[in-house]
PDB file of C-alpha atoms in Angstrom:
ATOM      1  CA  UNK S   3       0.000   0.000   0.000  1.00 45.00           C
ATOM      2  CA  UNK S   4       2.781   2.441   0.945  1.00 39.00           C
ATOM      3  CA  UNK S   5       4.554   1.761  -2.349  1.00 42.00           C
ATOM      4  CA  UNK S   6       1.317   2.349  -4.284  1.00 38.00           C
ATOM      5  CA  UNK S   7       0.729   5.695  -2.511  1.00 36.00           C
ATOM      6  CA  UNK S   8       4.244   6.835  -3.400  1.00 34.00           C
ATOM      7  CA  UNK S   9       3.689   5.901  -7.062  1.00 34.00           C
ATOM      8  CA  UNK S  10       0.383   7.796  -7.101  1.00 34.00           C
ATOM      9  CA  UNK S  11       1.973  10.857  -5.516  1.00 33.00           C
ATOM     10  CA  UNK S  12       4.756  10.809  -8.108  1.00 35.00           C
ATOM     11  CA  UNK S  13       2.183  10.552 -10.893  1.00 36.00           C
ATOM     12  CA  UNK S  14       0.223  13.510  -9.512  1.00 36.00           C
ATOM     13  CA  UNK S  15       3.442  15.511  -9.093  1.00 35.00           C
ATOM     14  CA  UNK S  16       4.491  14.784 -12.652  1.00 36.00           C
ATOM     15  CA  UNK S  17       1.098  15.869 -13.991  1.00 36.00           C
ATOM     16  CA  UNK S  18       1.155  19.011 -11.873  1.00 39.00           C
ATOM     17  CA  UNK S  19       4.690  19.780 -13.008  1.00 46.00           C
ATOM     18  CA  UNK S  20       3.733  19.433 -16.632  1.00 45.00           C
ATOM     19  CA  UNK S  21       0.758  21.755 -16.222  1.00 41.00           C
ATOM     20  CA  UNK S  22       2.150  24.335 -13.827  1.00 45.00           C
ATOM     21  CA  UNK S  23       5.944  24.016 -14.176  1.00 44.00           C
ATOM     22  CA  UNK S  24       5.915  24.374 -10.357  1.00 40.00           C
ATOM     23  CA  UNK S  25       6.602  28.087 -10.980  1.00 42.00           C
ATOM     24  CA  UNK S  26      10.184  26.868 -10.858  1.00 45.00           C
ATOM     25  CA  UNK S  27      13.054  28.321 -12.892  1.00 46.00           C
ATOM     26  CA  UNK S  28      14.080  24.819 -13.947  1.00 48.00           C
ATOM     27  CA  UNK S  29      12.008  22.990 -16.575  1.00 46.00           C
ATOM     28  CA  UNK S  30       9.775  20.107 -15.610  1.00 51.00           C
ATOM     29  CA  UNK S  31      11.720  16.800 -15.513  1.00 44.00           C
ATOM     30  CA  UNK S  32       9.065  15.178 -17.693  1.00 43.00           C
ATOM     31  CA  UNK S  33       9.765  17.645 -20.509  1.00 45.00           C
ATOM     32  CA  UNK S  34      12.197  15.662 -22.630  1.00 52.00           C
ATOM     33  CA  UNK S  35      14.210  16.670 -25.687  1.00 74.00           C
ATOM     34  CA  UNK S  36      15.149  20.056 -24.259  1.00 88.00           C
ATOM     35  CA  UNK S  37      18.831  20.793 -24.756  1.00 91.00           C
ATOM     36  CA  UNK S  38      20.701  20.685 -21.459  1.00 94.00           C
ATOM     37  CA  UNK S  39      24.161  21.404 -22.843  1.00 95.00           C
ATOM     38  CA  UNK S  40      26.328  20.822 -25.899  1.00 96.00           C
ATOM     39  CA  UNK S  41      30.042  20.293 -26.385  1.00 97.00           C
ATOM     40  CA  UNK S  42      31.529  22.059 -29.410  1.00 95.00           C
ATOM     41  CA  UNK S  43      34.818  20.652 -30.686  1.00 93.00           C
ATOM     42  CA  UNK S  44      37.801  22.345 -32.305  1.00 89.00           C
ATOM     43  CA  UNK S  45      39.909  20.709 -35.013  1.00 84.00           C
ATOM     44  CA  UNK S  46      42.539  19.652 -32.446  1.00 87.00           C
ATOM     45  CA  UNK S  47      39.986  17.650 -30.422  1.00 88.00           C
ATOM     46  CA  UNK S  48      39.574  20.123 -27.553  1.00 93.00           C
ATOM     47  CA  UNK S  49      36.131  21.521 -26.862  1.00 95.00           C
ATOM     48  CA  UNK S  50      34.093  24.082 -24.968  1.00 96.00           C
ATOM     49  CA  UNK S  51      30.652  23.576 -23.410  1.00 97.00           C
ATOM     50  CA  UNK S  52      27.435  25.575 -23.798  1.00 96.00           C
ATOM     51  CA  UNK S  53      25.140  25.087 -20.769  1.00 97.00           C
ATOM     52  CA  UNK S  54      21.475  26.120 -21.038  1.00 95.00           C
ATOM     53  CA  UNK S  55      19.119  27.253 -18.262  1.00 94.00           C
ATOM     54  CA  UNK S  56      15.378  27.729 -18.861  1.00 90.00           C
ATOM     55  CA  UNK S  57      12.548  29.477 -17.059  1.00 88.00           C
ATOM     56  CA  UNK S  58       9.296  27.694 -16.104  1.00 83.00           C
ATOM     57  CA  UNK S  59       7.871  28.377 -19.584  1.00 82.00           C
ATOM     58  CA  UNK S  60      10.910  26.587 -21.070  1.00 84.00           C
ATOM     59  CA  UNK S  61      12.188  29.849 -22.509  1.00 87.00           C
ATOM     60  CA  UNK S  62      15.949  30.113 -22.600  1.00 91.00           C
ATOM     61  CA  UNK S  63      17.007  32.195 -19.585  1.00 94.00           C
ATOM     62  CA  UNK S  64      20.792  31.840 -19.690  1.00 96.00           C
ATOM     63  CA  UNK S  65      23.571  30.136 -21.604  1.00 96.00           C
ATOM     64  CA  UNK S  66      27.113  29.746 -20.317  1.00 97.00           C
ATOM     65  CA  UNK S  67      30.232  28.982 -22.313  1.00 97.00           C
ATOM     66  CA  UNK S  68      32.941  27.120 -20.405  1.00 97.00           C
ATOM     67  CA  UNK S  69      36.271  25.709 -21.518  1.00 96.00           C
ATOM     68  CA  UNK S  70      37.249  22.071 -21.194  1.00 95.00           C
ATOM     69  CA  UNK S  71      38.461  22.638 -17.621  1.00 95.00           C
ATOM     70  CA  UNK S  72      35.104  24.178 -16.655  1.00 95.00           C
ATOM     71  CA  UNK S  73      36.263  27.803 -16.416  1.00 97.00           C
ATOM     72  CA  UNK S  74      33.673  30.384 -17.468  1.00 97.00           C
ATOM     73  CA  UNK S  75      34.445  32.047 -20.806  1.00 97.00           C
ATOM     74  CA  UNK S  76      31.275  34.046 -21.387  1.00 97.00           C
ATOM     75  CA  UNK S  77      27.530  33.978 -20.822  1.00 97.00           C
ATOM     76  CA  UNK S  78      24.278  35.251 -22.301  1.00 96.00           C
ATOM     77  CA  UNK S  79      21.281  36.349 -20.201  1.00 97.00           C
ATOM     78  CA  UNK S  80      17.861  36.540 -21.883  1.00 94.00           C
ATOM     79  CA  UNK S  81      15.229  39.118 -20.880  1.00 94.00           C
ATOM     80  CA  UNK S  82      11.473  38.884 -21.543  1.00 92.00           C
ATOM     81  CA  UNK S  83       8.415  41.085 -21.143  1.00 91.00           C
ATOM     82  CA  UNK S  84       4.838  39.873 -21.672  1.00 88.00           C
ATOM     83  CA  UNK S  85       6.205  36.681 -23.203  1.00 86.00           C
ATOM     84  CA  UNK S  86       8.400  38.470 -25.746  1.00 89.00           C
ATOM     85  CA  UNK S  87      12.173  38.484 -25.857  1.00 91.00           C
ATOM     86  CA  UNK S  88      13.243  42.101 -25.333  1.00 93.00           C
ATOM     87  CA  UNK S  89      16.983  41.794 -24.837  1.00 94.00           C
ATOM     88  CA  UNK S  90      20.079  39.688 -24.307  1.00 95.00           C
ATOM     89  CA  UNK S  91      23.075  40.644 -22.161  1.00 97.00           C
ATOM     90  CA  UNK S  92      26.477  39.349 -23.260  1.00 97.00           C
ATOM     91  CA  UNK S  93      29.001  38.915 -20.435  1.00 97.00           C
ATOM     92  CA  UNK S  94      32.648  37.993 -20.491  1.00 96.00           C
ATOM     93  CA  UNK S  95      34.004  36.021 -17.538  1.00 95.00           C
ATOM     94  CA  UNK S  96      34.456  39.319 -15.666  1.00 93.00           C
ATOM     95  CA  UNK S  97      32.011  41.975 -16.883  1.00 94.00           C
ATOM     96  CA  UNK S  98      29.188  42.995 -19.203  1.00 96.00           C
ATOM     97  CA  UNK S  99      30.357  43.331 -22.790  1.00 97.00           C
ATOM     98  CA  UNK S 100      27.328  44.046 -24.961  1.00 98.00           C
ATOM     99  CA  UNK S 101      23.535  44.261 -25.146  1.00 97.00           C
ATOM    100  CA  UNK S 102      21.049  42.996 -27.723  1.00 96.00           C
ATOM    101  CA  UNK S 103      17.743  44.879 -27.786  1.00 96.00           C
ATOM    102  CA  UNK S 104      14.515  44.018 -29.636  1.00 94.00           C
ATOM    103  CA  UNK S 105      11.764  46.511 -30.470  1.00 94.00           C
ATOM    104  CA  UNK S 106       8.228  45.493 -31.428  1.00 92.00           C
ATOM    105  CA  UNK S 107       5.581  47.316 -33.448  1.00 85.00           C
ATOM    106  CA  UNK S 108       2.435  45.793 -31.952  1.00 80.00           C
ATOM    107  CA  UNK S 109       2.555  42.678 -34.113  1.00 79.00           C
ATOM    108  CA  UNK S 110       4.362  40.341 -31.728  1.00 85.00           C
ATOM    109  CA  UNK S 111       7.305  40.297 -34.123  1.00 89.00           C
ATOM    110  CA  UNK S 112      10.400  42.497 -33.820  1.00 93.00           C
ATOM    111  CA  UNK S 113      10.549  45.515 -36.089  1.00 94.00           C
ATOM    112  CA  UNK S 114      14.091  46.432 -35.077  1.00 95.00           C
ATOM    113  CA  UNK S 115      17.120  44.910 -33.376  1.00 95.00           C
ATOM    114  CA  UNK S 116      20.057  46.846 -31.891  1.00 96.00           C
ATOM    115  CA  UNK S 117      23.521  45.616 -30.947  1.00 96.00           C
ATOM    116  CA  UNK S 118      25.367  47.831 -28.447  1.00 97.00           C
ATOM    117  CA  UNK S 119      28.800  47.425 -26.823  1.00 97.00           C
ATOM    118  CA  UNK S 120      30.211  48.874 -23.609  1.00 96.00           C
ATOM    119  CA  UNK S 121      33.178  51.176 -24.241  1.00 93.00           C
ATOM    120  CA  UNK S 122      36.191  51.740 -21.965  1.00 91.00           C
ATOM    121  CA  UNK S 123      34.083  54.109 -19.831  1.00 93.00           C
ATOM    122  CA  UNK S 124      31.363  51.460 -19.485  1.00 92.00           C
ATOM    123  CA  UNK S 125      28.992  53.465 -21.693  1.00 95.00           C
ATOM    124  CA  UNK S 126      26.826  51.630 -24.217  1.00 96.00           C
ATOM    125  CA  UNK S 127      27.538  52.523 -27.837  1.00 96.00           C
ATOM    126  CA  UNK S 128      25.328  51.506 -30.750  1.00 97.00           C
ATOM    127  CA  UNK S 129      27.320  49.324 -33.171  1.00 96.00           C
ATOM    128  CA  UNK S 130      24.592  48.381 -35.653  1.00 96.00           C
ATOM    129  CA  UNK S 131      20.847  48.015 -36.036  1.00 96.00           C
ATOM    130  CA  UNK S 132      18.723  45.608 -38.056  1.00 96.00           C
ATOM    131  CA  UNK S 133      15.343  46.523 -39.540  1.00 96.00           C
ATOM    132  CA  UNK S 134      12.930  43.741 -40.537  1.00 95.00           C
ATOM    133  CA  UNK S 135      10.302  43.400 -43.257  1.00 95.00           C
ATOM    134  CA  UNK S 136       7.849  40.459 -43.247  1.00 92.00           C
ATOM    135  CA  UNK S 137       5.660  38.613 -45.726  1.00 92.00           C
ATOM    136  CA  UNK S 138       2.029  37.617 -45.101  1.00 91.00           C
ATOM    137  CA  UNK S 139       3.183  34.384 -43.424  1.00 89.00           C
ATOM    138  CA  UNK S 140       5.126  36.339 -40.798  1.00 88.00           C
ATOM    139  CA  UNK S 141       8.509  35.375 -42.266  1.00 92.00           C
ATOM    140  CA  UNK S 142      11.302  37.916 -42.646  1.00 93.00           C
ATOM    141  CA  UNK S 143      11.906  38.644 -46.313  1.00 95.00           C
ATOM    142  CA  UNK S 144      14.311  41.571 -45.916  1.00 96.00           C
ATOM    143  CA  UNK S 145      16.784  42.561 -43.188  1.00 96.00           C
ATOM    144  CA  UNK S 146      18.526  45.925 -43.468  1.00 96.00           C
ATOM    145  CA  UNK S 147      21.743  46.223 -41.435  1.00 96.00           C
ATOM    146  CA  UNK S 148      22.950  49.752 -40.666  1.00 96.00           C
ATOM    147  CA  UNK S 149      26.453  49.960 -39.169  1.00 96.00           C
ATOM    148  CA  UNK S 150      27.639  52.873 -37.026  1.00 94.00           C
ATOM    149  CA  UNK S 151      31.297  51.898 -36.553  1.00 86.00           C
ATOM    150  CA  UNK S 152      32.757  52.207 -40.025  1.00 83.00           C
ATOM    151  CA  UNK S 153      31.765  48.789 -41.357  1.00 90.00           C
ATOM    152  CA  UNK S 154      29.735  48.792 -44.589  1.00 93.00           C
ATOM    153  CA  UNK S 155      25.979  48.489 -44.300  1.00 96.00           C
ATOM    154  CA  UNK S 156      23.987  45.969 -46.344  1.00 97.00           C
ATOM    155  CA  UNK S 157      20.630  44.253 -46.669  1.00 97.00           C
ATOM    156  CA  UNK S 158      19.690  40.595 -46.916  1.00 97.00           C
ATOM    157  CA  UNK S 159      16.704  38.926 -48.585  1.00 97.00           C
ATOM    158  CA  UNK S 160      15.518  35.533 -47.314  1.00 96.00           C
ATOM    159  CA  UNK S 161      13.542  32.639 -48.827  1.00 96.00           C
ATOM    160  CA  UNK S 162      11.803  29.665 -47.172  1.00 95.00           C
ATOM    161  CA  UNK S 163      10.430  26.207 -47.861  1.00 95.00           C
ATOM    162  CA  UNK S 164       8.763  23.553 -45.665  1.00 93.00           C
ATOM    163  CA  UNK S 165       9.390  25.458 -42.432  1.00 90.00           C
ATOM    164  CA  UNK S 166      13.082  26.030 -43.145  1.00 94.00           C
ATOM    165  CA  UNK S 167      15.145  29.041 -44.161  1.00 95.00           C
ATOM    166  CA  UNK S 168      16.583  27.885 -47.487  1.00 96.00           C
ATOM    167  CA  UNK S 169      18.369  30.879 -48.980  1.00 96.00           C
ATOM    168  CA  UNK S 170      19.748  34.343 -48.310  1.00 96.00           C
ATOM    169  CA  UNK S 171      21.225  36.961 -50.628  1.00 97.00           C
ATOM    170  CA  UNK S 172      23.286  39.870 -49.332  1.00 97.00           C
ATOM    171  CA  UNK S 173      23.436  43.230 -51.125  1.00 97.00           C
ATOM    172  CA  UNK S 174      25.725  46.174 -50.430  1.00 96.00           C
ATOM    173  CA  UNK S 175      24.538  49.599 -49.274  1.00 94.00           C
ATOM    174  CA  UNK S 176      24.482  52.002 -50.912  1.00 92.00           C
ATOM    175  CA  UNK S 177      24.170  50.673 -54.429  1.00 91.00           C
ATOM    176  CA  UNK S 178      22.422  47.349 -53.918  1.00 94.00           C
ATOM    177  CA  UNK S 179      25.044  45.148 -55.598  1.00 95.00           C
ATOM    178  CA  UNK S 180      24.814  41.421 -54.816  1.00 96.00           C
ATOM    179  CA  UNK S 181      27.886  40.440 -52.763  1.00 96.00           C
ATOM    180  CA  UNK S 182      27.235  36.933 -51.465  1.00 96.00           C
ATOM    181  CA  UNK S 183      24.606  34.214 -51.350  1.00 96.00           C
ATOM    182  CA  UNK S 184      23.887  31.457 -48.825  1.00 96.00           C
ATOM    183  CA  UNK S 185      22.041  28.249 -49.729  1.00 96.00           C
ATOM    184  CA  UNK S 186      20.890  25.895 -46.937  1.00 96.00           C
ATOM    185  CA  UNK S 187      19.942  22.218 -47.143  1.00 97.00           C
ATOM    186  CA  UNK S 188      18.301  20.141 -44.376  1.00 97.00           C
ATOM    187  CA  UNK S 189      17.517  16.652 -43.127  1.00 96.00           C
ATOM    188  CA  UNK S 190      13.996  15.658 -42.023  1.00 95.00           C
ATOM    189  CA  UNK S 191      14.836  15.350 -38.289  1.00 95.00           C
ATOM    190  CA  UNK S 192      13.962  17.623 -35.354  1.00 93.00           C
ATOM    191  CA  UNK S 193      16.219  20.626 -34.784  1.00 94.00           C
ATOM    192  CA  UNK S 194      16.786  20.981 -31.000  1.00 92.00           C
ATOM    193  CA  UNK S 195      17.480  24.738 -31.409  1.00 91.00           C
ATOM    194  CA  UNK S 196      14.130  25.363 -33.120  1.00 88.00           C
ATOM    195  CA  UNK S 197      12.642  28.533 -31.565  1.00 73.00           C
ATOM    196  CA  UNK S 198      14.898  28.118 -28.513  1.00 82.00           C
ATOM    197  CA  UNK S 199      15.508  31.860 -28.238  1.00 75.00           C
ATOM    198  CA  UNK S 200      12.103  33.337 -29.015  1.00 71.00           C
ATOM    199  CA  UNK S 201      12.217  35.490 -32.164  1.00 68.00           C
ATOM    200  CA  UNK S 202      14.304  33.302 -34.457  1.00 66.00           C
ATOM    201  CA  UNK S 203      14.186  36.044 -37.101  1.00 78.00           C
ATOM    202  CA  UNK S 204      16.353  35.118 -40.120  1.00 82.00           C
ATOM    203  CA  UNK S 205      18.836  32.868 -38.312  1.00 88.00           C
ATOM    204  CA  UNK S 206      18.754  29.415 -39.896  1.00 91.00           C
ATOM    205  CA  UNK S 207      19.876  27.582 -36.739  1.00 90.00           C
ATOM    206  CA  UNK S 208      16.977  28.885 -34.631  1.00 88.00           C
ATOM    207  CA  UNK S 209      14.277  29.462 -37.254  1.00 90.00           C
ATOM    208  CA  UNK S 210      14.353  26.175 -39.160  1.00 93.00           C
ATOM    209  CA  UNK S 211      12.522  23.106 -37.862  1.00 93.00           C
ATOM    210  CA  UNK S 212      15.077  20.663 -39.330  1.00 95.00           C
ATOM    211  CA  UNK S 213      18.862  20.332 -39.012  1.00 96.00           C
ATOM    212  CA  UNK S 214      21.167  22.023 -41.503  1.00 96.00           C
ATOM    213  CA  UNK S 215      23.136  19.465 -43.547  1.00 96.00           C
ATOM    214  CA  UNK S 216      24.821  21.812 -46.028  1.00 96.00           C
ATOM    215  CA  UNK S 217      25.622  25.511 -46.266  1.00 95.00           C
ATOM    216  CA  UNK S 218      26.979  26.893 -49.523  1.00 95.00           C
ATOM    217  CA  UNK S 219      28.445  30.399 -49.400  1.00 94.00           C
ATOM    218  CA  UNK S 220      28.682  31.727 -52.953  1.00 94.00           C
ATOM    219  CA  UNK S 221      30.731  34.868 -53.603  1.00 93.00           C
ATOM    220  CA  UNK S 222      29.049  37.006 -56.257  1.00 89.00           C
ATOM    221  CA  UNK S 223      31.090  37.719 -59.366  1.00 84.00           C
ATOM    222  CA  UNK S 224      33.770  35.088 -58.771  1.00 87.00           C
ATOM    223  CA  UNK S 225      31.477  32.100 -58.365  1.00 82.00           C
ATOM    224  CA  UNK S 226      33.696  30.839 -55.530  1.00 85.00           C
ATOM    225  CA  UNK S 227      31.844  28.479 -53.197  1.00 90.00           C
ATOM    226  CA  UNK S 228      32.688  27.764 -49.559  1.00 91.00           C
ATOM    227  CA  UNK S 229      30.847  24.632 -48.493  1.00 94.00           C
ATOM    228  CA  UNK S 230      30.128  23.285 -45.000  1.00 93.00           C
ATOM    229  CA  UNK S 231      28.595  19.782 -44.854  1.00 95.00           C
ATOM    230  CA  UNK S 232      27.248  18.402 -41.570  1.00 95.00           C
ATOM    231  CA  UNK S 233      26.446  14.746 -40.842  1.00 95.00           C
ATOM    232  CA  UNK S 234      24.420  13.693 -37.785  1.00 96.00           C
ATOM    233  CA  UNK S 235      23.939  10.724 -35.491  1.00 96.00           C
ATOM    234  CA  UNK S 236      20.425  10.531 -34.054  1.00 96.00           C
ATOM    235  CA  UNK S 237      18.660   9.287 -30.945  1.00 90.00           C
ATOM    236  CA  UNK S 238      15.404   7.438 -31.620  1.00 86.00           C
ATOM    237  CA  UNK S 239      15.938   8.283 -35.295  1.00 85.00           C
ATOM    238  CA  UNK S 240      14.829  11.842 -34.544  1.00 90.00           C
ATOM    239  CA  UNK S 241      17.016  13.985 -32.255  1.00 93.00           C
ATOM    240  CA  UNK S 242      20.687  14.621 -33.090  1.00 96.00           C
ATOM    241  CA  UNK S 243      23.238  13.421 -30.525  1.00 96.00           C
ATOM    242  CA  UNK S 244      26.410  14.074 -32.543  1.00 96.00           C
ATOM    243  CA  UNK S 245      27.298  16.103 -35.595  1.00 95.00           C
ATOM    244  CA  UNK S 246      30.370  15.994 -37.820  1.00 94.00           C
ATOM    245  CA  UNK S 247      31.639  18.850 -40.007  1.00 92.00           C
ATOM    246  CA  UNK S 248      33.463  18.865 -43.314  1.00 92.00           C
ATOM    247  CA  UNK S 249      34.638  21.990 -45.159  1.00 89.00           C
ATOM    248  CA  UNK S 250      35.076  21.985 -48.953  1.00 88.00           C
ATOM    249  CA  UNK S 251      35.466  18.182 -49.194  1.00 77.00           C
ATOM    250  CA  UNK S 252      38.145  18.202 -46.493  1.00 82.00           C
ATOM    251  CA  UNK S 253      38.603  15.919 -43.497  1.00 78.00           C
ATOM    252  CA  UNK S 254      35.526  15.187 -41.410  1.00 83.00           C
ATOM    253  CA  UNK S 255      35.841  16.344 -37.781  1.00 86.00           C
ATOM    254  CA  UNK S 256      33.625  15.960 -34.715  1.00 85.00           C
ATOM    255  CA  UNK S 257      31.638  19.162 -34.402  1.00 92.00           C
ATOM    256  CA  UNK S 258      29.025  18.993 -31.623  1.00 95.00           C
ATOM    257  CA  UNK S 259      27.768  16.492 -29.029  1.00 96.00           C
ATOM    258  CA  UNK S 260      24.219  17.133 -27.739  1.00 96.00           C
ATOM    259  CA  UNK S 261      22.887  16.347 -24.242  1.00 95.00           C
ATOM    260  CA  UNK S 262      19.187  16.575 -23.333  1.00 92.00           C
ATOM    261  CA  UNK S 263      17.112  16.954 -20.211  1.00 84.00           C
TER     262      UNK S 263
END
């Protein structure tokens, strides 16, 4: 009888956790397939770790980057208001370095993004802004990037298919000359980064529902192509547990190992 009561209590707790999240900053233990951390490998076999912390709505609250010995390299803190991502704070191991800020126009989708860095006097300086234009499906079709630190400005057009970002073309400003093009190919498996950070905007890693298997970077005018091919190992034939990278038909190297809650 005592054993049965314990089992029933655990079942009730699990149900309650799934419905209410316990109002706890950690995600419910029954919510599987949420990234806990990943290990990203360099060519020499060393790696660093990205650790993820979520709030009770399973929104990303913080990510930490640590070296192989566990020392903190940097971190990102995510800020929300009324369910919308409004900013991200980038920290080094010792201090705040930069701020990301999102501005909305009443549509629930960002109209503008700003990237600001702290100068030597600890004053925030605007480095660049991004302005977004959307189609009727709520997908970004044009991103205009205005730099304020001497780098050239540009705009990017984006195309989509089957829930994935499949292509981007970058044009110089002023003038509008095509400078580079990106073409993305995917598998049919679940991308663990899908919508992990709220407004995925025009970032293929976070917007697309499937995993990127090939990125071709084509330089306009020369026709030169830089190619990154990624192969995956999967858990339950669905979620990636390892990925391997290969640049321009070179040697395949271990890229990322994925760990889930």
